[in-house]
Short mmCIF file of C-alpha atoms in Angstrom, two decimals:
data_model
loop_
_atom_site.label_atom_id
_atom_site.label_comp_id
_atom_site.label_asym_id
_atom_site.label_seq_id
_atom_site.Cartn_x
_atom_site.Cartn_y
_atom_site.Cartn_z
CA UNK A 5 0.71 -74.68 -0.51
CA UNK A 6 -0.30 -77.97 -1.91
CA UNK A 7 0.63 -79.95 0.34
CA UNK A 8 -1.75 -77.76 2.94
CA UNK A 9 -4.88 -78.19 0.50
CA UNK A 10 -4.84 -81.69 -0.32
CA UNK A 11 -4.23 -82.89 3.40
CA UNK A 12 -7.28 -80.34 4.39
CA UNK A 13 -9.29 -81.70 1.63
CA UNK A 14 -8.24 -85.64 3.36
CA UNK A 15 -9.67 -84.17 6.42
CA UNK A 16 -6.41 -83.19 7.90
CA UNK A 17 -5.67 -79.93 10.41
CA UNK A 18 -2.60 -78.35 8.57
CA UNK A 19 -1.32 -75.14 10.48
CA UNK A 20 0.68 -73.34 8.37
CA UNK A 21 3.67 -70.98 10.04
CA UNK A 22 4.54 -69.47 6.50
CA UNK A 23 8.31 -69.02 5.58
CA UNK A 24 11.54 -68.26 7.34
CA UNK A 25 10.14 -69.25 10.57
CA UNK A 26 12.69 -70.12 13.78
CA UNK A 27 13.05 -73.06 14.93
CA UNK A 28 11.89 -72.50 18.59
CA UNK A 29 8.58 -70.71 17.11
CA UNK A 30 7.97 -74.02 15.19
CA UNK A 31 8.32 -76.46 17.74
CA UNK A 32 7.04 -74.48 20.50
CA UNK A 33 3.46 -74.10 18.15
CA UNK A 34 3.64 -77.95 17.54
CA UNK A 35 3.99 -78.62 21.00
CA UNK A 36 1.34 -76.16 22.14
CA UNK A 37 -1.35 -77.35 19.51
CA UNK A 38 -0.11 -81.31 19.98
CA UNK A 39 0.93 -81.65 16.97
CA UNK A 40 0.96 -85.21 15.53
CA UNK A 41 3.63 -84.43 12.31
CA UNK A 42 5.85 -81.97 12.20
CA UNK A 43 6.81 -81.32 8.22
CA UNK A 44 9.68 -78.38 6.83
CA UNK A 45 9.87 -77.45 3.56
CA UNK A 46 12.85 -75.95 1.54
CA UNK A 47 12.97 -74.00 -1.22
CA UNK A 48 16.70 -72.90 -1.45
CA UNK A 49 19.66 -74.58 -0.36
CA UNK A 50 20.27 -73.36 3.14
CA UNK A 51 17.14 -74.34 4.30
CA UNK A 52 18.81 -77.43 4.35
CA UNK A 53 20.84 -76.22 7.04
CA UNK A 54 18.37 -75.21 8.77
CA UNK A 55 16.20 -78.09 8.78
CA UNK A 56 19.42 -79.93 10.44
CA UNK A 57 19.03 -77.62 13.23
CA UNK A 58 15.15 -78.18 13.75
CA UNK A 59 16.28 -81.85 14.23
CA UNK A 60 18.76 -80.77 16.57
CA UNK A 61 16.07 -79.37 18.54
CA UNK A 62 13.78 -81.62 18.13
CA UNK A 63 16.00 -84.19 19.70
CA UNK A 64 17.42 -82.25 22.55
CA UNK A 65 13.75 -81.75 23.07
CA UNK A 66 12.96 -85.38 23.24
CA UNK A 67 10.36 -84.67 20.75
CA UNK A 68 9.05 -87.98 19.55
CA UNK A 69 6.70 -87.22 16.84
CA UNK A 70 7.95 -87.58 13.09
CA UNK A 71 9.29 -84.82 10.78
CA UNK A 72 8.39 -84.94 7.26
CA UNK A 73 11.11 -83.24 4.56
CA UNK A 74 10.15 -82.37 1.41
CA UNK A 75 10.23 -79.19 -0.65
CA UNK A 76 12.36 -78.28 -4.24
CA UNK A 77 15.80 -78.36 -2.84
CA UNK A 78 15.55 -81.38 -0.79
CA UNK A 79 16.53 -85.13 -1.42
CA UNK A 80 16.10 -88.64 0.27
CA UNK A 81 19.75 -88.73 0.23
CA UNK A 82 20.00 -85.65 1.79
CA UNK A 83 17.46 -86.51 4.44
CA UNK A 84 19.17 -90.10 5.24
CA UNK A 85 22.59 -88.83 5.71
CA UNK A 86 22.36 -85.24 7.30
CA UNK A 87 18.77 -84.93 8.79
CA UNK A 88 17.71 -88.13 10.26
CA UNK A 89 20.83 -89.02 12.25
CA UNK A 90 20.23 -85.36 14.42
CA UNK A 91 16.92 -86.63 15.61
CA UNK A 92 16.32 -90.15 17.13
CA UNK A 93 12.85 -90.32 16.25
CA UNK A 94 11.01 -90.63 12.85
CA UNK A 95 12.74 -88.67 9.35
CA UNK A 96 10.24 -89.50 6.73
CA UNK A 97 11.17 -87.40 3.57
CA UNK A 98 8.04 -87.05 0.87
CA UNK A 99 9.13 -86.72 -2.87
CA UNK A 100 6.26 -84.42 -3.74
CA UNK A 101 3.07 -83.24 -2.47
CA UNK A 102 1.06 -86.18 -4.36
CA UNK A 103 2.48 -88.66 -1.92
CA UNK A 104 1.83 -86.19 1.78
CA UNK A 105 -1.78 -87.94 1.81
CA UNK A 106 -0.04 -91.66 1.52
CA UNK A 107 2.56 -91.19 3.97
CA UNK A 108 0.35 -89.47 6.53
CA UNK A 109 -1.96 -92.43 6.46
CA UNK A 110 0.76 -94.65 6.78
CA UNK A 111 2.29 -92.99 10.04
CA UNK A 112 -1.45 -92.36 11.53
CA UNK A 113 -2.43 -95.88 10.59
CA UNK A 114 -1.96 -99.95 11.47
CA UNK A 115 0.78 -100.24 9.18
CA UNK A 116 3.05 -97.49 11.20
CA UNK A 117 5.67 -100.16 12.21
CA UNK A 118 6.46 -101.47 9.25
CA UNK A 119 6.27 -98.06 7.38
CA UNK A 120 8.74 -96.46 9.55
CA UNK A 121 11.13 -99.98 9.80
CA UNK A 122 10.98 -99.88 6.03
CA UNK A 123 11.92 -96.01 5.84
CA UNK A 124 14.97 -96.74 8.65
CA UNK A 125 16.27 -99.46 6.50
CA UNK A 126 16.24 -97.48 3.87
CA UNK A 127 17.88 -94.74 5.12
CA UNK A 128 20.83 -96.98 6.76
CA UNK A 129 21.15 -98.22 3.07
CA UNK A 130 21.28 -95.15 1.11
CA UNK A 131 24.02 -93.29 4.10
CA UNK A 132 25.73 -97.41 3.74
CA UNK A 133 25.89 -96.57 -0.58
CA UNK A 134 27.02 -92.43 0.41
CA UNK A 135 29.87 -93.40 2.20
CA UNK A 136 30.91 -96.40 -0.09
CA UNK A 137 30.68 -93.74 -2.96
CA UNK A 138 32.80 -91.39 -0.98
CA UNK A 139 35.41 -94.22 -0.89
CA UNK A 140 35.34 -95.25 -4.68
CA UNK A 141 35.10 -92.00 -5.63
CA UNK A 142 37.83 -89.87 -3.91
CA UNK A 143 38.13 -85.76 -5.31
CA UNK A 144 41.14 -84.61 -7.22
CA UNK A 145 43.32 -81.97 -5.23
CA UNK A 146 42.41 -78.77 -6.16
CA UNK A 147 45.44 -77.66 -7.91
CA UNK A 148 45.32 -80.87 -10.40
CA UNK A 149 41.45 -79.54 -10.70
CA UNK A 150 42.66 -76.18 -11.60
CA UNK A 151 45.10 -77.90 -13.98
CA UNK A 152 42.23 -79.25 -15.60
CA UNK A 153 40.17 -76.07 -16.51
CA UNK A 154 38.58 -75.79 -19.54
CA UNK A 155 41.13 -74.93 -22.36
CA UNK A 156 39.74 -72.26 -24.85
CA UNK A 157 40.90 -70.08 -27.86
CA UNK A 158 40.99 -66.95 -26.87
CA UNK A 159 40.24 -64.78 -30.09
CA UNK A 160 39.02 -61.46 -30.25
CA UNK A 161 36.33 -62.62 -32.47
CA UNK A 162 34.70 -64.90 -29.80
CA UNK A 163 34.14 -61.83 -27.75
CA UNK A 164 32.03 -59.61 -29.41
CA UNK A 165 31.01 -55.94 -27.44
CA UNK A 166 27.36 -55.65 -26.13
CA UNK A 167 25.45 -52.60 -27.19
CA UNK A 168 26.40 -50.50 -23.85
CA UNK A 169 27.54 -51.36 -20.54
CA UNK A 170 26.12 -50.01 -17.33
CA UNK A 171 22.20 -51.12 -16.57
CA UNK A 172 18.47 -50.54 -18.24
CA UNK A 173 15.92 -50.81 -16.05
CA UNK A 174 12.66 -52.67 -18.02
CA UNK A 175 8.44 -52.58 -17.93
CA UNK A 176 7.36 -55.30 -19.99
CA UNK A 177 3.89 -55.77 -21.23
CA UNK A 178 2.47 -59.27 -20.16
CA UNK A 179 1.21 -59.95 -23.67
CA UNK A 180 4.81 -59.75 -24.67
CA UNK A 181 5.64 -62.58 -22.56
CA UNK A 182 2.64 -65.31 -22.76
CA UNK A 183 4.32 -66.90 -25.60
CA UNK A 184 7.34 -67.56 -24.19
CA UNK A 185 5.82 -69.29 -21.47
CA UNK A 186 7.43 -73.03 -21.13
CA UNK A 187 4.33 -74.92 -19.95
CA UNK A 188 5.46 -78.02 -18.83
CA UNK A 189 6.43 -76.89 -15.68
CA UNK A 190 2.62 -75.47 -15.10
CA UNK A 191 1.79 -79.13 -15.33
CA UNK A 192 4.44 -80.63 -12.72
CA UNK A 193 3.34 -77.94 -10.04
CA UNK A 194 -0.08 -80.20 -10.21
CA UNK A 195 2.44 -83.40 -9.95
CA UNK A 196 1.08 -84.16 -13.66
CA UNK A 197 4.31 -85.44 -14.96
CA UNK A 198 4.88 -85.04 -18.69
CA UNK A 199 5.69 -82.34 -21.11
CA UNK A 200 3.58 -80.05 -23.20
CA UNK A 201 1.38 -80.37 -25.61
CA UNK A 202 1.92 -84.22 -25.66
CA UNK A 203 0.69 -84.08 -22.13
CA UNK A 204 -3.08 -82.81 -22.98
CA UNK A 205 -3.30 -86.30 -25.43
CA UNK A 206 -1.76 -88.53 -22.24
CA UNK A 207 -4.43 -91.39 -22.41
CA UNK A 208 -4.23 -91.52 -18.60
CA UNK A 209 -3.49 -88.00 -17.63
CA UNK A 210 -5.01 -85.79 -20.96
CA UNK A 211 -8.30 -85.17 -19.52
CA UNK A 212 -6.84 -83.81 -16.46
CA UNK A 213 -4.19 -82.06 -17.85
CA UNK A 214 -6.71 -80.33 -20.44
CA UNK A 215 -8.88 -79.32 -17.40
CA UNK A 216 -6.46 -77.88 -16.00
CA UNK A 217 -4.42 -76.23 -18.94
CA UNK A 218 -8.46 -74.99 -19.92
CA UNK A 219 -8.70 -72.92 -16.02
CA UNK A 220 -5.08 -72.15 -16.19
CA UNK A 221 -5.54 -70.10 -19.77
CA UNK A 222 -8.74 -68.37 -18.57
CA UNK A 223 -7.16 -67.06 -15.34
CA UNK A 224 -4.22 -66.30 -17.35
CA UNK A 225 -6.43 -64.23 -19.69
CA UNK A 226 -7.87 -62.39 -16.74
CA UNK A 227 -4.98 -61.34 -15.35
CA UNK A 228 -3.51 -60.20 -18.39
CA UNK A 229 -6.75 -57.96 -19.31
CA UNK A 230 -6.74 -56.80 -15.89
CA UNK A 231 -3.26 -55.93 -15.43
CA UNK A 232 -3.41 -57.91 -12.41
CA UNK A 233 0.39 -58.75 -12.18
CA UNK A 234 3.29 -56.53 -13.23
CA UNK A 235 6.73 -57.44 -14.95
CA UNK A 236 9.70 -55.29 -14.16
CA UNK A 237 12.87 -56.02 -14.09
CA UNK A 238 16.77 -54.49 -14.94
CA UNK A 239 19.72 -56.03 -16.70
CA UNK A 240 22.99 -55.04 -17.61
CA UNK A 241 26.88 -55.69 -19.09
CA UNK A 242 30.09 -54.82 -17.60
CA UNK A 243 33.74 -55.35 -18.67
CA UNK A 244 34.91 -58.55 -17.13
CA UNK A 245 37.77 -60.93 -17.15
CA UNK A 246 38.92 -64.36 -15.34
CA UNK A 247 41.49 -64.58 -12.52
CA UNK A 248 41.66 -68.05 -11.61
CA UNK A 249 37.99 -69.48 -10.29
CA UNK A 250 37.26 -65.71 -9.58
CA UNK A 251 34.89 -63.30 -12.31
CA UNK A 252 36.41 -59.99 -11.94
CA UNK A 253 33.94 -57.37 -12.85
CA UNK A 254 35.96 -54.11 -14.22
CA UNK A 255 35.23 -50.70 -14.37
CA UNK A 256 35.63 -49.17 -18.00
CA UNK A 257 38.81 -48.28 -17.37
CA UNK A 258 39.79 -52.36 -16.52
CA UNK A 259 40.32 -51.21 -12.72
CA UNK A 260 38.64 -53.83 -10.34
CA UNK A 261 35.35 -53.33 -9.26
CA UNK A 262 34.03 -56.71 -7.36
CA UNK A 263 34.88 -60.34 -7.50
CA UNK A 264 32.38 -62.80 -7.92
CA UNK A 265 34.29 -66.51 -6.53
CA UNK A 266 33.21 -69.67 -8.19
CA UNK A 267 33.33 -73.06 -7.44
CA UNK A 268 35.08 -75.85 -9.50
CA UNK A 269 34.37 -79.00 -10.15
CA UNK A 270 36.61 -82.13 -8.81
CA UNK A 271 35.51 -85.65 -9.37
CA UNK A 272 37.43 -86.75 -11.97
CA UNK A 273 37.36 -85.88 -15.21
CA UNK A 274 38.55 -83.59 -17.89
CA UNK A 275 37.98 -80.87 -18.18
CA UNK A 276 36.79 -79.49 -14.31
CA UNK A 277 35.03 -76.53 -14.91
CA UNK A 278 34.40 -73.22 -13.25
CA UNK A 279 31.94 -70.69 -14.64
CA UNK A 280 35.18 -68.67 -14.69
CA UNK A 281 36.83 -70.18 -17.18
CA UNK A 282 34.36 -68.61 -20.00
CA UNK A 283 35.51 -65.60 -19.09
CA UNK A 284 38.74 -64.18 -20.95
CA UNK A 285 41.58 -64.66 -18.47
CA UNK A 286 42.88 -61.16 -16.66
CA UNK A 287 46.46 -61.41 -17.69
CA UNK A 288 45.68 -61.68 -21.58
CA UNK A 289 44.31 -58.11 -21.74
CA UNK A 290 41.15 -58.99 -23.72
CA UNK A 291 38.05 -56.84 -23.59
CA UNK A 292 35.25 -59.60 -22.86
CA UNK A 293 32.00 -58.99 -20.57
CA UNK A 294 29.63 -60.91 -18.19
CA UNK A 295 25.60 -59.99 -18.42
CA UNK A 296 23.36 -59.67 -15.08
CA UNK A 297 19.67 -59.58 -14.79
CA UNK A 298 16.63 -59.93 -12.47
CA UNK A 299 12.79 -59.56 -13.24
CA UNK A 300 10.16 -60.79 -11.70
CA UNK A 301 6.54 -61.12 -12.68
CA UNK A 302 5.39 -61.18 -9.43
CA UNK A 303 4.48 -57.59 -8.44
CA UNK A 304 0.54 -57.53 -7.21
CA UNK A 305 0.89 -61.51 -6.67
CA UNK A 306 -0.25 -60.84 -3.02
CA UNK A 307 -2.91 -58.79 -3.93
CA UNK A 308 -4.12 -61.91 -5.99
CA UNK A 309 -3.63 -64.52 -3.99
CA UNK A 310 -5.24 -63.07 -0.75
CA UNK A 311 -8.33 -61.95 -2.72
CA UNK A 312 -8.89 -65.71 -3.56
CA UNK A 313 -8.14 -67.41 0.04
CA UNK A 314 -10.76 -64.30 1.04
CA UNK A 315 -13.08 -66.43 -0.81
CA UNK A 316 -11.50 -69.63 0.39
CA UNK A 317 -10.28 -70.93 -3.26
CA UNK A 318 -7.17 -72.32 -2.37
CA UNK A 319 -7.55 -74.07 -6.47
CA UNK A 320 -6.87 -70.56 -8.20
CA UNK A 321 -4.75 -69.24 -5.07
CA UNK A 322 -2.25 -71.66 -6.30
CA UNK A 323 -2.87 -71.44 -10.00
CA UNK A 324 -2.01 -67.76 -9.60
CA UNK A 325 1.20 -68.60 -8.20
CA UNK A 326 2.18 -71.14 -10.42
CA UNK A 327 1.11 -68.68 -13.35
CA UNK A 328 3.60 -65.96 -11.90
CA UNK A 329 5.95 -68.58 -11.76
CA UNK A 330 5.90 -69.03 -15.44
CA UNK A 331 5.38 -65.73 -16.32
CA UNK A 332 8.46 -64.70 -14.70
CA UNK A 333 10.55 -67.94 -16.48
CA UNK A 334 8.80 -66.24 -19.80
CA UNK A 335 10.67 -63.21 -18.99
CA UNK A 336 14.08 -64.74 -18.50
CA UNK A 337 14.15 -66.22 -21.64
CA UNK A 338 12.57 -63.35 -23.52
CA UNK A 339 14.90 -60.84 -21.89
CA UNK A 340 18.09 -63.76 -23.25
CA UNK A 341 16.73 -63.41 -26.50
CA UNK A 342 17.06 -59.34 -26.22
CA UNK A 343 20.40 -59.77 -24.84
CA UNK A 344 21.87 -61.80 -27.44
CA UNK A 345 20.61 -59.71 -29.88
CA UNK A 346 22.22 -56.96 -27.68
CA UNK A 347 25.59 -58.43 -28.04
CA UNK A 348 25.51 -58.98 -31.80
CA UNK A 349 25.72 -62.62 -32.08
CA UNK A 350 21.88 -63.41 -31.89
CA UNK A 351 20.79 -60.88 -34.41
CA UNK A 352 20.32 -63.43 -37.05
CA UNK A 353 18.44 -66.33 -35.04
CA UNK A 354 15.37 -67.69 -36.26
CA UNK A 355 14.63 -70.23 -33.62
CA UNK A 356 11.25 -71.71 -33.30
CA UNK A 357 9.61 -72.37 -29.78
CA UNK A 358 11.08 -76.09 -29.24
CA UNK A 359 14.28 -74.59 -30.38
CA UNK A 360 14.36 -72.01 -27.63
CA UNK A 361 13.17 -74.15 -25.26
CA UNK A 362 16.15 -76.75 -25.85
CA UNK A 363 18.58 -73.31 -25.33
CA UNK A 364 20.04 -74.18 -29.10
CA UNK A 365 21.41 -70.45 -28.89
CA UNK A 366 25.15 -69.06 -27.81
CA UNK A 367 25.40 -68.03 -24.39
CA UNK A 368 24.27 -69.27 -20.96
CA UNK A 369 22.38 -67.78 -17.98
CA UNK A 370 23.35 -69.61 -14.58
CA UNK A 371 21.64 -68.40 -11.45
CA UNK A 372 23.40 -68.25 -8.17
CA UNK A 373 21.69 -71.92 -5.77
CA UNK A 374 21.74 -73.97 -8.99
CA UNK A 375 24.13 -76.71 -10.31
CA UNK A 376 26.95 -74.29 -12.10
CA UNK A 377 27.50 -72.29 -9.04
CA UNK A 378 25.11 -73.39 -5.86
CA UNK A 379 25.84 -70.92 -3.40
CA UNK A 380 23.51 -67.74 -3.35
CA UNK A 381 25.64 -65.52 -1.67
CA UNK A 382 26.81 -63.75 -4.51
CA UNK A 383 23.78 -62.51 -5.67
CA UNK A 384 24.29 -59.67 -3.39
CA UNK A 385 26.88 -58.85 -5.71
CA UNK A 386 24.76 -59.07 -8.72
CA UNK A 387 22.29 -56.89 -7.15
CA UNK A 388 24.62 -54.74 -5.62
CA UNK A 389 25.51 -54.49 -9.60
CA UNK A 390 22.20 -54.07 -11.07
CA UNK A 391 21.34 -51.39 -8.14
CA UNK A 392 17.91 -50.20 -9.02
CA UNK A 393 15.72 -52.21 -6.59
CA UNK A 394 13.34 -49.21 -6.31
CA UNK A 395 12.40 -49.90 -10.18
CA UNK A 396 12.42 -53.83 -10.15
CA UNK A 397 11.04 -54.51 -6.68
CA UNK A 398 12.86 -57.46 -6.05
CA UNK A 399 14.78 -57.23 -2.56
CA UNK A 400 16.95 -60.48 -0.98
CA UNK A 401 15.74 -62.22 2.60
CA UNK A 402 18.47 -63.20 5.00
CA UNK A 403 18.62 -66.26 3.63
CA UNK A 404 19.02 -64.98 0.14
CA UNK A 405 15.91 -66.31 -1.77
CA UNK A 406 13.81 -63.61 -4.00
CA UNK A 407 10.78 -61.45 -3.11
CA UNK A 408 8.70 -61.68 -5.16
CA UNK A 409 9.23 -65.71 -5.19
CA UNK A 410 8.58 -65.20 -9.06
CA UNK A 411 11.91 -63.77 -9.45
CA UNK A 412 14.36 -64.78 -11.76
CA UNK A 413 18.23 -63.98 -11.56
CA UNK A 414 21.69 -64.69 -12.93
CA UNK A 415 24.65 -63.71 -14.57
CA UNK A 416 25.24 -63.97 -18.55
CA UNK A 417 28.23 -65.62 -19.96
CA UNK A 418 28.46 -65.21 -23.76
CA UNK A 419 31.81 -67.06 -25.24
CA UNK A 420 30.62 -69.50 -27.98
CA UNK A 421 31.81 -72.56 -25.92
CA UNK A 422 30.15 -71.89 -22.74
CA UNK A 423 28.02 -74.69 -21.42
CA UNK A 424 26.00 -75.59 -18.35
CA UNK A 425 27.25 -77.93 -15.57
CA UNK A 426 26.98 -79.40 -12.28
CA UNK A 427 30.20 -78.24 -9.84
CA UNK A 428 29.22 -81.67 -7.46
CA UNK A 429 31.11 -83.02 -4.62
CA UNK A 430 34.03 -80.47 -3.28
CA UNK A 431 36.21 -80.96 -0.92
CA UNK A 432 37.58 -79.31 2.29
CA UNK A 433 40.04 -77.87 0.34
CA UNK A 434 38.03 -76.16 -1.72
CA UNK A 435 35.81 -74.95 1.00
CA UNK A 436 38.61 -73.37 2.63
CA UNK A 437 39.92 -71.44 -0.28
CA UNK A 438 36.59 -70.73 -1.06
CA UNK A 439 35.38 -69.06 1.91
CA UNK A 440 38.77 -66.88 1.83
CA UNK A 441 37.81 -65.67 -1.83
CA UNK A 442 34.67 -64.70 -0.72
CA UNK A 443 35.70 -63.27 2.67
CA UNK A 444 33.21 -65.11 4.77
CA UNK A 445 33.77 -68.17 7.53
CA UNK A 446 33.65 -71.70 6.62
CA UNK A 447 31.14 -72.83 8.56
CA UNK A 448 28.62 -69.92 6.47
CA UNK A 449 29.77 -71.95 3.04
CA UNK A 450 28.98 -75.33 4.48
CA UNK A 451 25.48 -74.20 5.25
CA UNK A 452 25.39 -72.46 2.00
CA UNK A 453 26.26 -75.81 -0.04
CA UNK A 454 25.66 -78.27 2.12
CA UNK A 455 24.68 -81.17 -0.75
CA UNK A 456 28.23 -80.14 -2.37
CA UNK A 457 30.24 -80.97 0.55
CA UNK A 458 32.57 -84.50 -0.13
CA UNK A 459 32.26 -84.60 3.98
#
């Protein structure tokens, strides 16, 4: 959405498809309307995939205008080594939206040539430096990975009962959740770099930032009053255990009720962890549990935003978003705090703001698509075990991101030792076992991880 308003306001025609849109649908538009840039944008990891494809296309097309990358889940590297070698023509990929006006000038203006030798060099340079890291850094097998799991003490003490098991569905008042709100983030979705409050006294960015932390507060204060947005959401515990890289959710009588397969890291090192191994192993009979949750603060978001583009102010059309955004992070981390307390071992924490913010608590919440475990497929799992979509309003598209888009999801792991990670580079191997786990082809996990994959 930025991106669209600050090229309009440079005097550029942006025509915006919206999300999820094929391939043929997007070129065919570009073609009809001449189109002088084509530019994708991707939010979750297998719109990476897909963006390969549009290449594809593009090329077998003979399509010769450039495409322009950029969006959360999307990386230079990425672009140089799996995007730009599926089209012949110009793969430009733009960091952020502060930079779309810059690059667009430089493709449209006298310095195209050496703009777009510049970008090919670099490109050949950072695919030379992928594969020369791919050579000095080869992946342990998978068994000597497995060997290396984390090692913990099981004790019964470390794995303290929650409160009840089974799922509570949740309406939470949006005055309970405006000071939780991490702010920082606000900032960056305005590419004002920095973190908050230190940000508002920036001697180069502080008047900015206060203007727009000042508009952000008062439309924040509107919506509240006016009830504008709603925040829902459900959560839950079930018995679980470990069985190798797989969570096994139990029923309460320990019989199997779904797997959920994780990934494990294998560069070397030691230890090579897997989500899994926080989880009590299956075989030693102990009664541990895994948390699940999603809420969303993004119900009548919509409403909102298409009552300001009505008016044509794209400015608070945005700042609503970026306000839901934050709301729903607000309820994540409120809704942790609950559940800690839930399971006993946050009852006595007295954590200030900063504290909270650093997570300087017990217990982690990974979502499915990030570092810990990056493929969202198994968030049909978690949702399949939450099961009350009429009350939270949050459904899955095909390609597994969240409606509402300020949704937040994710699994709770509670032993005292439990940290977050990145799972990296994985091999073959690892994809093949992986896909049998989770009873789906290998070619669907490679588009599902596609910036994991050692090949």
């Amino acid at each position: 959405n930025i991106v669209g308003v600050v090229l309009r306001c440079n005097g550029y025609e942006v025509t915006d498809l919206g999300v999820m849109v094929p391939a043929a649908k997007i070129l065919d538009t570009a073609a009809e309307l001449g189109a002088d840039v084509i530019g994708l944008s991707g939010l979750i990891t297998p719109s990476l995939d897909e963006m390969i494809g549009v290449a594809r296309e593009m090329d077998r097309r003979g399509m010769k205008v450039p495409l322009l990358i950029g969006g959360a889940t999307t990386s230079s590297k990425h672009t140089a080594v799996k995007i730009a070698p599926a089209y012949a023509a110009p793969t430009v990929h733009v960091a952020d939206a502060s930079l779309a006006v810059g690059v667009l000038g430089k493709l449209m203006g006298p310095d195209k040539a050496a703009f777009l030798e510049a970008n090919l060099q670099k490109q050949h340079t950072t695919r030379e430096q992928f594969r020369a890291q791919q050579e000095r850094r080869p992946l342990l097998g998978l068994a000597v990975a497995r060997e290396r799991r984390a090692k913990l003490a099981w004790n019964a003490d470390d794995l303290p009962a929650p409160a009840f098991t089974g799922t509570r569905n949740l309406d939470v008042p949006l005055t309970t959740l405006v000071p939780w709100i991490d702010w920082s983030p606000f900032f960056h979705t305005w590419e004002l770099s920095g973190v908050y409050p230190k940000l508002l006294d920036d001697p180069k960015k502080g008047d900015a930032a206060r203007k727009l932390f000042a508009d952000g507060q008062a439309l924040l204060a509107r919506i509240v009053e006016t009830r504008a947005l709603t925040a829902r959401g459900t959560y839950g515990f079930w018995p679980a255990a470990s069985d190798g890289d797989d969570l096994v959710v139990l029923d309460d009588k320990r019989h199997e009720r779904l797997r959920l397969p994780m990934l494990r890291q294998q560069e070397d090192r030691d230890p090579c962890l897997c989500l899994a191994d926080f989880v009590a192993p299956l075989d030693r009979g102990l009664a541990d549990h895994i948390g699940g949750f999603a809420v969303t603060a993004g119900l009548g978001l919509d409403e909102l935003v298409l009552a300001f583009e009505r008016d044509h102010d794209d400015y608070h059309a945005i700042m609503a978003k970026a306000l839901a955004d934050r709301l729903a992070e607000a309820f994540a981390e409120w809704l942790h705090h609950e559940v800690r307390v839930a399971w006993g071992f946050g009852k006595d924490e007295r954590l200030d703001h900063e504290q909270i913010l650093d997570e300087s608590y017990r217990s982690i919440r990974p979502a499915f698509g990030y570092p810990a475990c990056p493929d969202h497929e198994p968030k049909r799992a978690l949702f399949e075990l939450l099961d009350n979509a009429a009350h939270h309003g949050i459904t899955l598209t095909e390609s597994l991101a969240m409606l509402p888009t300020a949704s937040v999801s994710g699994i709770y792991l509670a032993h005292p030792e439990a940290r977050y990670f990145a799972v990296g580079r994985v091999s073959k191997e690892q994809v093949e076992d992986y896909a049998r786990r989770m009873g789906v082809s290998i070619a669907h996990v490679e588009r599902m991880i596609p910036s994991n994959l050692s090949y």
